[in-house]
PDB file of C-alpha atoms in Angstrom:
ATOM      1  CA  MET A  11      -0.103   0.031  -0.261  1.00 81.00           C
ATOM      2  CA  SER A  12       1.412   3.115  -0.310  1.00 95.00           C
ATOM      3  CA  LEU A  13       1.655   5.594   3.145  1.00 96.00           C
ATOM      4  CA  ARG A  14      -1.535   7.385   2.439  1.00 97.00           C
ATOM      5  CA  GLU A  15      -3.254   4.599   2.172  1.00 97.00           C
ATOM      6  CA  ARG A  16      -1.107   2.692   5.424  1.00 97.00           C
ATOM      7  CA  ILE A  17      -3.203   5.933   7.549  1.00 98.00           C
ATOM      8  CA  ARG A  18      -5.931   4.815   8.556  1.00 98.00           C
ATOM      9  CA  GLY A  19      -7.348   4.413  12.598  1.00 98.00           C
ATOM     10  CA  VAL A  20      -5.912   5.397  14.762  1.00 98.00           C
ATOM     11  CA  LEU A  21      -1.420   7.980  14.667  1.00 98.00           C
ATOM     12  CA  GLY A  22      -0.033   7.062  18.310  1.00 98.00           C
ATOM     13  CA  PHE A  23       0.600  11.048  19.507  1.00 97.00           C
ATOM     14  CA  PRO A  24       3.618  10.003  22.178  1.00 98.00           C
ATOM     15  CA  VAL A  25       4.253  13.303  24.504  1.00 98.00           C
ATOM     16  CA  THR A  26       7.755  14.896  24.928  1.00 98.00           C
ATOM     17  CA  PRO A  27       9.039  13.525  28.141  1.00 98.00           C
ATOM     18  CA  PHE A  28      11.258  15.970  30.253  1.00 98.00           C
ATOM     19  CA  LYS A  29      13.134  16.062  33.061  1.00 98.00           C
ATOM     20  CA  HIS A  30      12.596  17.779  36.611  1.00 97.00           C
ATOM     21  CA  ASP A  31      15.169  20.604  35.149  1.00 98.00           C
ATOM     22  CA  LEU A  32      12.926  20.637  31.329  1.00 98.00           C
ATOM     23  CA  SER A  33      15.336  19.208  29.993  1.00 98.00           C
ATOM     24  CA  LEU A  34      14.409  16.216  27.514  1.00 98.00           C
ATOM     25  CA  ASP A  35      14.380  13.368  28.365  1.00 98.00           C
ATOM     26  CA  LEU A  36      15.029  11.311  25.642  1.00 98.00           C
ATOM     27  CA  ASN A  37      15.003   7.831  27.248  1.00 98.00           C
ATOM     28  CA  ALA A  38      11.626   8.253  28.676  1.00 98.00           C
ATOM     29  CA  LEU A  39      10.605   9.751  25.133  1.00 98.00           C
ATOM     30  CA  ALA A  40      12.527   5.663  23.339  1.00 98.00           C
ATOM     31  CA  ARG A  41      10.906   3.692  26.174  1.00 98.00           C
ATOM     32  CA  ASN A  42       7.095   5.470  26.081  1.00 98.00           C
ATOM     33  CA  VAL A  43       7.957   5.008  21.599  1.00 98.00           C
ATOM     34  CA  ASP A  44       9.447   1.358  22.415  1.00 98.00           C
ATOM     35  CA  GLU A  45       5.716   0.820  24.452  1.00 96.00           C
ATOM     36  CA  MET A  46       3.417   2.558  21.844  1.00 97.00           C
ATOM     37  CA  ALA A  47       4.697   0.540  18.849  1.00 98.00           C
ATOM     38  CA  ARG A  48       3.876  -2.409  19.757  1.00 97.00           C
ATOM     39  CA  TYR A  49       0.341  -1.714  19.671  1.00 97.00           C
ATOM     40  CA  PRO A  50      -0.859  -1.215  15.475  1.00 98.00           C
ATOM     41  CA  PHE A  51      -1.281   2.065  15.142  1.00 98.00           C
ATOM     42  CA  CYS A  52      -0.819   3.558  11.783  1.00 98.00           C
ATOM     43  CA  ALA A  53       1.885   6.219  13.240  1.00 98.00           C
ATOM     44  CA  LEU A  54       3.425   7.912  15.592  1.00 98.00           C
ATOM     45  CA  VAL A  55       3.612  12.168  15.724  1.00 98.00           C
ATOM     46  CA  ALA A  56       6.260  13.525  17.210  1.00 98.00           C
ATOM     47  CA  ALA A  57       7.462  16.507  18.384  1.00 98.00           C
ATOM     48  CA  GLY A  58       3.267  17.712  17.730  1.00 97.00           C
ATOM     49  CA  GLY A  59       0.796  19.728  19.540  1.00 95.00           C
ATOM     50  CA  THR A  60       0.698  17.241  22.302  1.00 96.00           C
ATOM     51  CA  GLY A  61       4.505  16.893  21.500  1.00 98.00           C
ATOM     52  CA  GLU A  62       4.716  20.632  22.358  1.00 98.00           C
ATOM     53  CA  LEU A  63       6.150  21.516  19.346  1.00 98.00           C
ATOM     54  CA  TYR A  64       6.359  25.059  20.521  1.00 96.00           C
ATOM     55  CA  SER A  65       8.318  25.259  23.475  1.00 97.00           C
ATOM     56  CA  LEU A  66      11.210  22.913  21.569  1.00 98.00           C
ATOM     57  CA  THR A  67      13.832  23.467  19.910  1.00 98.00           C
ATOM     58  CA  PRO A  68      14.918  22.733  16.282  1.00 98.00           C
ATOM     59  CA  ALA A  69      17.638  20.466  17.100  1.00 98.00           C
ATOM     60  CA  GLU A  70      15.653  19.237  20.019  1.00 98.00           C
ATOM     61  CA  VAL A  71      12.691  18.588  17.626  1.00 98.00           C
ATOM     62  CA  GLU A  72      15.352  16.433  15.475  1.00 98.00           C
ATOM     63  CA  ASP A  73      16.096  14.649  18.841  1.00 98.00           C
ATOM     64  CA  VAL A  74      12.695  14.332  19.568  1.00 98.00           C
ATOM     65  CA  VAL A  75      12.723  12.370  15.861  1.00 98.00           C
ATOM     66  CA  ARG A  76      15.343  10.579  16.057  1.00 98.00           C
ATOM     67  CA  VAL A  77      14.522   8.884  18.803  1.00 98.00           C
ATOM     68  CA  THR A  78      11.168   8.350  17.905  1.00 98.00           C
ATOM     69  CA  VAL A  79      11.993   7.002  14.278  1.00 98.00           C
ATOM     70  CA  GLN A  80      14.667   4.394  16.505  1.00 98.00           C
ATOM     71  CA  ALA A  81      11.959   3.290  18.780  1.00 98.00           C
ATOM     72  CA  ALA A  82       9.563   3.397  16.576  1.00 98.00           C
ATOM     73  CA  ALA A  83      11.518   0.393  14.629  1.00 98.00           C
ATOM     74  CA  GLY A  84      10.328  -0.107  11.341  1.00 98.00           C
ATOM     75  CA  ARG A  85       6.819  -0.884  12.967  1.00 98.00           C
ATOM     76  CA  MET A  86       5.018   2.396  11.968  1.00 98.00           C
ATOM     77  CA  PRO A  87       6.187   5.495   9.825  1.00 98.00           C
ATOM     78  CA  VAL A  88       6.939   8.863  12.080  1.00 98.00           C
ATOM     79  CA  VAL A  89       4.676  11.560  11.303  1.00 98.00           C
ATOM     80  CA  ALA A  90       7.369  14.941  12.003  1.00 98.00           C
ATOM     81  CA  GLY A  91       5.980  18.495  13.709  1.00 98.00           C
ATOM     82  CA  THR A  92       7.181  21.654  11.807  1.00 98.00           C
ATOM     83  CA  GLY A  93       5.833  25.214  11.862  1.00 98.00           C
ATOM     84  CA  PHE A  94       6.391  28.489  13.339  1.00 97.00           C
ATOM     85  CA  ASN A  95       7.577  30.248  10.209  1.00 98.00           C
ATOM     86  CA  GLY A  96       8.963  29.779   6.691  1.00 98.00           C
ATOM     87  CA  PRO A  97      12.504  29.944   7.293  1.00 98.00           C
ATOM     88  CA  LEU A  98      12.021  27.443  10.767  1.00 98.00           C
ATOM     89  CA  GLY A  99       9.612  25.243   9.438  1.00 98.00           C
ATOM     90  CA  ALA A 100      11.589  24.004   6.533  1.00 98.00           C
ATOM     91  CA  ASP A 101      14.647  23.825   8.543  1.00 98.00           C
ATOM     92  CA  MET A 102      12.336  21.605  11.197  1.00 98.00           C
ATOM     93  CA  ALA A 103      10.860  19.895   8.458  1.00 98.00           C
ATOM     94  CA  LYS A 104      14.983  18.858   6.831  1.00 98.00           C
ATOM     95  CA  ARG A 105      16.101  18.021  10.153  1.00 98.00           C
ATOM     96  CA  ALA A 106      13.479  15.135  10.634  1.00 98.00           C
ATOM     97  CA  ALA A 107      13.397  14.367   7.095  1.00 98.00           C
ATOM     98  CA  ARG A 108      17.317  13.357   8.053  1.00 98.00           C
ATOM     99  CA  ALA A 109      15.505  12.386  11.577  1.00 98.00           C
ATOM    100  CA  GLY A 110      14.352   9.729   9.426  1.00 98.00           C
ATOM    101  CA  ALA A 111      10.109  11.057   8.907  1.00 98.00           C
ATOM    102  CA  GLU A 112       8.253  10.017   6.449  1.00 98.00           C
ATOM    103  CA  ILE A 113       5.845  12.302   6.855  1.00 98.00           C
ATOM    104  CA  ILE A 114       6.144  16.424   7.882  1.00 98.00           C
ATOM    105  CA  LEU A 115       2.774  18.021  10.280  1.00 98.00           C
ATOM    106  CA  ALA A 116       2.925  21.585   9.167  1.00 98.00           C
ATOM    107  CA  LEU A 117       1.169  23.779  12.255  1.00 98.00           C
ATOM    108  CA  PRO A 118       0.307  27.239  11.873  1.00 98.00           C
ATOM    109  CA  PRO A 119       1.854  29.775  10.755  1.00 97.00           C
ATOM    110  CA  TYR A 120       2.696  31.887  14.381  1.00 96.00           C
ATOM    111  CA  TYR A 121       1.307  35.159  12.967  1.00 95.00           C
ATOM    112  CA  ASN A 122      -2.452  34.976  13.139  1.00 94.00           C
ATOM    113  CA  ASN A 123      -3.791  37.420  10.615  1.00 94.00           C
ATOM    114  CA  ALA A 124      -1.596  36.588   7.819  1.00 95.00           C
ATOM    115  CA  PRO A 125      -3.504  37.086   3.983  1.00 97.00           C
ATOM    116  CA  PHE A 126      -4.287  34.054   2.321  1.00 98.00           C
ATOM    117  CA  GLU A 127      -1.544  34.502   0.022  1.00 98.00           C
ATOM    118  CA  GLY A 128       1.170  34.236   3.154  1.00 98.00           C
ATOM    119  CA  VAL A 129      -0.308  31.452   4.029  1.00 98.00           C
ATOM    120  CA  ILE A 130      -0.029  29.874   0.471  1.00 98.00           C
ATOM    121  CA  ALA A 131       3.558  30.689   0.261  1.00 98.00           C
ATOM    122  CA  TYR A 132       4.235  29.527   4.276  1.00 98.00           C
ATOM    123  CA  TYR A 133       3.233  25.737   3.599  1.00 98.00           C
ATOM    124  CA  GLN A 134       4.818  25.726   0.150  1.00 98.00           C
ATOM    125  CA  GLU A 135       8.279  26.198   1.576  1.00 98.00           C
ATOM    126  CA  ILE A 136       7.093  23.972   3.870  1.00 98.00           C
ATOM    127  CA  GLY A 137       6.326  21.476   1.781  1.00 98.00           C
ATOM    128  CA  ALA A 138       9.126  22.509  -0.962  1.00 98.00           C
ATOM    129  CA  ALA A 139      11.854  21.874   1.959  1.00 98.00           C
ATOM    130  CA  THR A 140      11.632  17.713   1.142  1.00 98.00           C
ATOM    131  CA  GLY A 141       9.895  15.408  -0.737  1.00 93.00           C
ATOM    132  CA  LEU A 142       8.108  14.489   2.634  1.00 98.00           C
ATOM    133  CA  PRO A 143       4.320  13.909   2.190  1.00 98.00           C
ATOM    134  CA  LEU A 144       2.880  17.271   4.081  1.00 98.00           C
ATOM    135  CA  MET A 145       0.235  16.972   6.074  1.00 98.00           C
ATOM    136  CA  VAL A 146      -1.748  20.094   7.255  1.00 98.00           C
ATOM    137  CA  TYR A 147      -3.035  21.062  11.145  1.00 98.00           C
ATOM    138  CA  SER A 148      -6.460  23.583  10.149  1.00 98.00           C
ATOM    139  CA  ARG A 149      -6.789  24.521  13.834  1.00 97.00           C
ATOM    140  CA  ASP A 150      -6.406  27.640  16.210  1.00 95.00           C
ATOM    141  CA  TRP A 151      -6.620  29.981  14.052  1.00 96.00           C
ATOM    142  CA  ALA A 152      -5.586  28.575  10.408  1.00 97.00           C
ATOM    143  CA  VAL A 153      -9.617  28.474   9.262  1.00 97.00           C
ATOM    144  CA  PHE A 154     -10.467  27.165   6.014  1.00 98.00           C
ATOM    145  CA  THR A 155     -12.910  26.712   3.138  1.00 98.00           C
ATOM    146  CA  PRO A 156     -13.555  24.585   1.248  1.00 98.00           C
ATOM    147  CA  GLY A 157     -12.060  26.513  -1.817  1.00 98.00           C
ATOM    148  CA  MET A 158      -9.355  27.134   0.250  1.00 98.00           C
ATOM    149  CA  VAL A 159      -8.738  24.320   0.564  1.00 98.00           C
ATOM    150  CA  ALA A 160      -8.832  23.436  -2.631  1.00 98.00           C
ATOM    151  CA  ARG A 161      -5.640  26.138  -3.528  1.00 98.00           C
ATOM    152  CA  LEU A 162      -3.467  25.532  -1.088  1.00 98.00           C
ATOM    153  CA  ALA A 163      -3.787  21.594  -2.643  1.00 98.00           C
ATOM    154  CA  ASP A 164      -3.332  23.455  -6.314  1.00 98.00           C
ATOM    155  CA  HIS A 165      -0.435  24.953  -5.156  1.00 98.00           C
ATOM    156  CA  VAL A 166       1.881  22.678  -2.345  1.00 98.00           C
ATOM    157  CA  PRO A 167       1.749  19.722  -4.830  1.00 98.00           C
ATOM    158  CA  THR A 168       3.555  17.363  -1.513  1.00 98.00           C
ATOM    159  CA  LEU A 169       0.166  18.328   0.275  1.00 98.00           C
ATOM    160  CA  THR A 170      -1.300  14.338   1.283  1.00 98.00           C
ATOM    161  CA  PHE A 171      -2.596  14.687   3.762  1.00 98.00           C
ATOM    162  CA  TRP A 172      -5.965  17.397   6.357  1.00 98.00           C
ATOM    163  CA  LYS A 173      -5.721  17.023   9.741  1.00 98.00           C
ATOM    164  CA  ASP A 174      -9.092  18.648  10.876  1.00 98.00           C
ATOM    165  CA  GLY A 175      -8.863  20.875  14.282  1.00 97.00           C
ATOM    166  CA  GLN A 176     -11.781  23.213  14.153  1.00 97.00           C
ATOM    167  CA  GLY A 177     -13.890  20.660  15.201  1.00 96.00           C
ATOM    168  CA  ASP A 178     -16.862  21.229  12.356  1.00 97.00           C
ATOM    169  CA  ALA A 179     -18.341  18.307  11.718  1.00 96.00           C
ATOM    170  CA  ARG A 180     -20.909  20.628   9.730  1.00 97.00           C
ATOM    171  CA  LYS A 181     -18.117  22.781   8.121  1.00 98.00           C
ATOM    172  CA  TYR A 182     -15.392  19.796   7.654  1.00 98.00           C
ATOM    173  CA  GLN A 183     -18.422  17.932   6.157  1.00 98.00           C
ATOM    174  CA  ARG A 184     -18.225  20.536   3.371  1.00 98.00           C
ATOM    175  CA  ILE A 185     -14.454  20.239   2.970  1.00 98.00           C
ATOM    176  CA  MET A 186     -13.406  16.178   2.319  1.00 98.00           C
ATOM    177  CA  GLN A 187     -17.215  15.881  -0.092  1.00 98.00           C
ATOM    178  CA  SER A 188     -15.930  19.404  -2.311  1.00 98.00           C
ATOM    179  CA  VAL A 189     -11.996  18.536  -2.619  1.00 98.00           C
ATOM    180  CA  GLY A 190     -13.050  15.064  -2.655  1.00 97.00           C
ATOM    181  CA  GLY A 191     -10.360  11.910  -3.180  1.00 97.00           C
ATOM    182  CA  ARG A 192      -7.028  14.560  -4.104  1.00 98.00           C
ATOM    183  CA  LEU A 193      -6.143  14.354  -0.398  1.00 98.00           C
ATOM    184  CA  ALA A 194      -6.506  12.085   2.858  1.00 98.00           C
ATOM    185  CA  TRP A 195      -9.172  13.320   5.935  1.00 98.00           C
ATOM    186  CA  LEU A 196      -7.812  13.079   8.891  1.00 98.00           C
ATOM    187  CA  GLY A 197      -9.485  14.232  12.210  1.00 98.00           C
ATOM    188  CA  GLY A 198      -6.733  15.549  14.943  1.00 97.00           C
ATOM    189  CA  LEU A 199      -9.411  17.745  17.505  1.00 96.00           C
ATOM    190  CA  GLY A 200      -8.753  15.050  19.591  1.00 94.00           C
ATOM    191  CA  ASP A 201     -10.956  11.723  21.133  1.00 98.00           C
ATOM    192  CA  ASP A 202     -13.959  13.447  21.922  1.00 97.00           C
ATOM    193  CA  CYS A 203     -14.289  14.138  18.700  1.00 97.00           C
ATOM    194  CA  VAL A 204     -14.365  10.590  17.450  1.00 97.00           C
ATOM    195  CA  PRO A 205     -17.946   9.848  16.709  1.00 97.00           C
ATOM    196  CA  ALA A 206     -18.283  13.274  14.136  1.00 97.00           C
ATOM    197  CA  TYR A 207     -15.590  12.898  12.897  1.00 98.00           C
ATOM    198  CA  PHE A 208     -16.347   8.568  11.628  1.00 97.00           C
ATOM    199  CA  ALA A 209     -19.571  10.016  10.414  1.00 97.00           C
ATOM    200  CA  VAL A 210     -18.574  12.326   8.243  1.00 97.00           C
ATOM    201  CA  GLY A 211     -16.003   9.997   6.348  1.00 97.00           C
ATOM    202  CA  VAL A 212     -12.096  10.532   8.062  1.00 98.00           C
ATOM    203  CA  GLN A 213     -10.273   7.725   7.149  1.00 98.00           C
ATOM    204  CA  ALA A 214      -7.764   7.957  10.178  1.00 98.00           C
ATOM    205  CA  TYR A 215      -7.940  10.399  13.798  1.00 98.00           C
ATOM    206  CA  THR A 216      -4.731  11.305  16.357  1.00 98.00           C
ATOM    207  CA  SER A 217      -5.307  10.320  19.528  1.00 98.00           C
ATOM    208  CA  SER A 218      -4.206  11.389  22.821  1.00 97.00           C
ATOM    209  CA  ILE A 219      -5.341   9.037  24.887  1.00 97.00           C
ATOM    210  CA  SER A 220      -2.672   6.102  23.569  1.00 98.00           C
ATOM    211  CA  ASN A 221      -0.432   7.507  25.723  1.00 97.00           C
ATOM    212  CA  ILE A 222      -2.362   6.149  28.629  1.00 97.00           C
ATOM    213  CA  ALA A 223      -4.448   3.540  26.962  1.00 97.00           C
ATOM    214  CA  PRO A 224      -3.267   2.184  23.320  1.00 97.00           C
ATOM    215  CA  ARG A 225      -6.312  -0.204  23.024  1.00 96.00           C
ATOM    216  CA  VAL A 226      -8.973   2.716  23.827  1.00 97.00           C
ATOM    217  CA  SER A 227      -7.591   4.636  20.883  1.00 97.00           C
ATOM    218  CA  LEU A 228      -8.016   1.174  18.805  1.00 98.00           C
ATOM    219  CA  GLU A 229     -11.134   0.319  19.536  1.00 97.00           C
ATOM    220  CA  LEU A 230     -11.817   4.055  18.831  1.00 98.00           C
ATOM    221  CA  ALA A 231     -11.515   3.794  15.221  1.00 98.00           C
ATOM    222  CA  GLU A 232     -12.740   0.648  15.699  1.00 97.00           C
ATOM    223  CA  ALA A 233     -15.919   1.639  15.926  1.00 97.00           C
ATOM    224  CA  GLY A 234     -16.365   4.628  14.128  1.00 97.00           C
ATOM    225  CA  MET A 235     -15.041   3.312  10.903  1.00 96.00           C
ATOM    226  CA  ALA A 236     -17.753   0.414  11.094  1.00 96.00           C
ATOM    227  CA  ARG A 237     -20.101   3.464  12.166  1.00 94.00           C
ATOM    228  CA  ASP A 238     -20.710   0.935  15.369  1.00 97.00           C
ATOM    229  CA  PHE A 239     -22.300   4.419  17.545  1.00 94.00           C
ATOM    230  CA  ALA A 240     -23.965   1.989  20.185  1.00 96.00           C
ATOM    231  CA  ARG A 241     -20.218   0.916  20.969  1.00 97.00           C
ATOM    232  CA  LEU A 242     -19.059   4.127  20.462  1.00 97.00           C
ATOM    233  CA  ASP A 243     -21.167   5.642  22.872  1.00 97.00           C
ATOM    234  CA  GLY A 244     -19.623   3.084  25.811  1.00 97.00           C
ATOM    235  CA  LEU A 245     -16.410   4.022  25.531  1.00 97.00           C
ATOM    236  CA  MET A 246     -17.039   8.106  25.082  1.00 98.00           C
ATOM    237  CA  GLN A 247     -19.498   7.384  28.090  1.00 98.00           C
ATOM    238  CA  LYS A 248     -16.645   6.012  29.985  1.00 97.00           C
ATOM    239  CA  TYR A 249     -13.237   6.916  28.903  1.00 97.00           C
ATOM    240  CA  VAL A 250     -12.827   9.839  27.091  1.00 98.00           C
ATOM    241  CA  HIS A 251     -15.405  12.226  28.308  1.00 98.00           C
ATOM    242  CA  PRO A 252     -15.039  11.771  31.880  1.00 98.00           C
ATOM    243  CA  LEU A 253     -10.555  12.881  30.598  1.00 98.00           C
ATOM    244  CA  TYR A 254     -12.087  15.437  28.583  1.00 98.00           C
ATOM    245  CA  ALA A 255     -13.618  17.396  30.943  1.00 98.00           C
ATOM    246  CA  LEU A 256     -10.451  17.642  32.767  1.00 98.00           C
ATOM    247  CA  ARG A 257      -8.608  18.695  29.739  1.00 98.00           C
ATOM    248  CA  GLU A 258     -11.335  21.284  29.825  1.00 97.00           C
ATOM    249  CA  ARG A 259     -10.158  22.662  33.691  1.00 98.00           C
ATOM    250  CA  VAL A 260      -7.784  24.717  32.315  1.00 97.00           C
ATOM    251  CA  LYS A 261      -6.247  26.103  29.179  1.00 93.00           C
ATOM    252  CA  GLY A 262      -2.789  23.811  28.244  1.00 90.00           C
ATOM    253  CA  TYR A 263      -4.638  21.368  30.406  1.00 97.00           C
ATOM    254  CA  GLU A 264      -4.460  19.475  26.851  1.00 97.00           C
ATOM    255  CA  VAL A 265      -1.324  18.326  28.058  1.00 98.00           C
ATOM    256  CA  ALA A 266      -0.650  18.429  30.984  1.00 98.00           C
ATOM    257  CA  VAL A 267      -3.324  16.707  31.900  1.00 98.00           C
ATOM    258  CA  MET A 268      -2.115  13.515  30.160  1.00 98.00           C
ATOM    259  CA  LYS A 269       1.634  13.798  31.108  1.00 98.00           C
ATOM    260  CA  ALA A 270       0.128  13.353  34.811  1.00 98.00           C
ATOM    261  CA  ALA A 271      -1.784  10.936  33.914  1.00 98.00           C
ATOM    262  CA  MET A 272       0.857   8.977  32.530  1.00 97.00           C
ATOM    263  CA  GLU A 273       3.146   9.046  35.670  1.00 97.00           C
ATOM    264  CA  ILE A 274      -0.027   8.266  37.610  1.00 97.00           C
ATOM    265  CA  LEU A 275      -0.251   5.050  36.162  1.00 96.00           C
ATOM    266  CA  GLY A 276       3.636   4.646  36.267  1.00 95.00           C
ATOM    267  CA  MET A 277       4.689   5.861  32.952  1.00 96.00           C
ATOM    268  CA  PRO A 278       7.182   8.675  32.433  1.00 97.00           C
ATOM    269  CA  ALA A 279       6.847  12.042  31.045  1.00 98.00           C
ATOM    270  CA  GLY A 280       7.788  14.620  33.611  1.00 98.00           C
ATOM    271  CA  PRO A 281       6.260  18.439  33.453  1.00 98.00           C
ATOM    272  CA  VAL A 282       4.956  20.518  30.844  1.00 98.00           C
ATOM    273  CA  ARG A 283       7.578  24.096  29.572  1.00 98.00           C
ATOM    274  CA  PRO A 284       6.360  27.365  29.770  1.00 97.00           C
ATOM    275  CA  PRO A 285       3.644  28.459  29.306  1.00 96.00           C
ATOM    276  CA  LEU A 286       2.374  25.910  30.084  1.00 97.00           C
ATOM    277  CA  CYS A 287       1.413  25.110  33.573  1.00 97.00           C
ATOM    278  CA  ASN A 288       1.122  21.557  35.548  1.00 98.00           C
ATOM    279  CA  CYS A 289      -2.150  20.336  36.278  1.00 98.00           C
ATOM    280  CA  ALA A 290      -2.973  21.749  40.518  1.00 98.00           C
ATOM    281  CA  GLU A 291      -3.490  19.409  43.071  1.00 97.00           C
ATOM    282  CA  LYS A 292      -6.929  19.087  42.930  1.00 97.00           C
ATOM    283  CA  ASP A 293      -6.975  18.502  39.877  1.00 98.00           C
ATOM    284  CA  LEU A 294      -4.207  15.927  40.530  1.00 98.00           C
ATOM    285  CA  ALA A 295      -6.823  14.837  42.716  1.00 97.00           C
ATOM    286  CA  ASP A 296      -9.797  14.067  40.508  1.00 98.00           C
ATOM    287  CA  LEU A 297      -7.154  12.388  37.732  1.00 98.00           C
ATOM    288  CA  ARG A 298      -5.979  10.609  40.288  1.00 97.00           C
ATOM    289  CA  GLN A 299      -9.453   8.764  41.050  1.00 97.00           C
ATOM    290  CA  LEU A 300     -10.270   9.040  37.589  1.00 97.00           C
ATOM    291  CA  MET A 301      -7.103   6.362  36.267  1.00 97.00           C
ATOM    292  CA  GLU A 302      -8.640   3.751  38.329  1.00 96.00           C
ATOM    293  CA  ILE A 303     -10.384   3.170  35.346  1.00 94.00           C
ATOM    294  CA  TYR A 304      -7.665   3.209  32.663  1.00 94.00           C
ATOM    295  CA  ALA A 305      -5.034   1.244  35.308  1.00 90.00           C
ATOM    296  CA  GLY A 306      -6.402  -2.372  34.335  1.00 83.00           C
ATOM    297  CA  LEU A 307      -5.165  -1.186  30.550  1.00 84.00           C
ATOM    298  CA  VAL A 308      -1.496  -0.201  31.745  1.00 73.00           C
ATOM    299  CA  GLY A 309       0.463  -3.059  30.455  1.00 62.00           C
ATOM    300  CA  SER A 310      -1.721  -5.261  27.982  1.00 52.00           C
ATOM    301  CA  HIS A 311      -0.945  -5.457  24.062  1.00 49.00           C
ATOM    302  CA  HIS A 312      -3.851  -7.851  23.465  1.00 40.00           C
ATOM    303  CA  TYR A 313      -6.138  -5.912  20.614  1.00 39.00           C
ATOM    304  CA  SER A 314      -8.119  -8.382  18.908  1.00 38.00           C
ATOM    305  CA  ALA A 315      -9.259  -6.264  16.050  1.00 36.00           C
ATOM    306  CA  THR A 316      -7.442  -6.863  12.748  1.00 31.00           C
ATOM    307  CA  ARG A 317      -4.652  -3.631  12.132  1.00 30.00           C
ATOM    308  CA  THR A 318      -6.508  -1.442  10.182  1.00 29.00           C
TER     309      THR A 318
END
């Protein structure tokens, strides 16, 4: 299968572990990635949003991608995050390609009021930096109409994947139907959007829960692709909604809660880097209670479904 066809099901999204002094903990990263790669994810995303891309230097991004590729050991492709601006994004893309990444993920540019011609040039520069397939992440202020997505596909030859981070299923469906098979469509806002994403026809989604419960991520995708909404409702109610309610308490908790959950479950993750903030003690108490539900899933590699 082509790389585009292989990206079906779930993309695991490992956090970037830090030591207490906020330096990279590459040994912990290698351990976590090796554990995640035992499950049938279609890819792993290194130094993306959950991986705290915007708190990393270009050299650190290269280190994170290199260690992720080495730890994955060919079991699945690695997607590498880039962003900031054209020159920095292109530099990080080249570093990621050198480190063994197979797909480049472009987060939005730093400037949130750029004219669309400038936005096109931003993705062109990153796309031209390597021959690797480009994945655009439409999140925050990077909001697109169907016509804008089609224009990007016209002007960025390597654009292959579109990752939604807006969570507007109605608009995303219009984009997908308008642009059609020119791009591969992914869900990227969160595990809590799985029912809506698969209802409109994505072929894969990126999962934060993959860090603490790979089996839950894989079962969510399996149920979504089968349009088994009764099964989805049960998984969402038991695992997803309680966790995401905690993540929504404070801005930036999307990462801090996942790292704290990993530590509670015995997986190295460490603190977050500023400007993100670590979980407050009152929230940690609730998270510890919730992790009792997840604890039985840790350390088991059994997964009944076939690889997607």
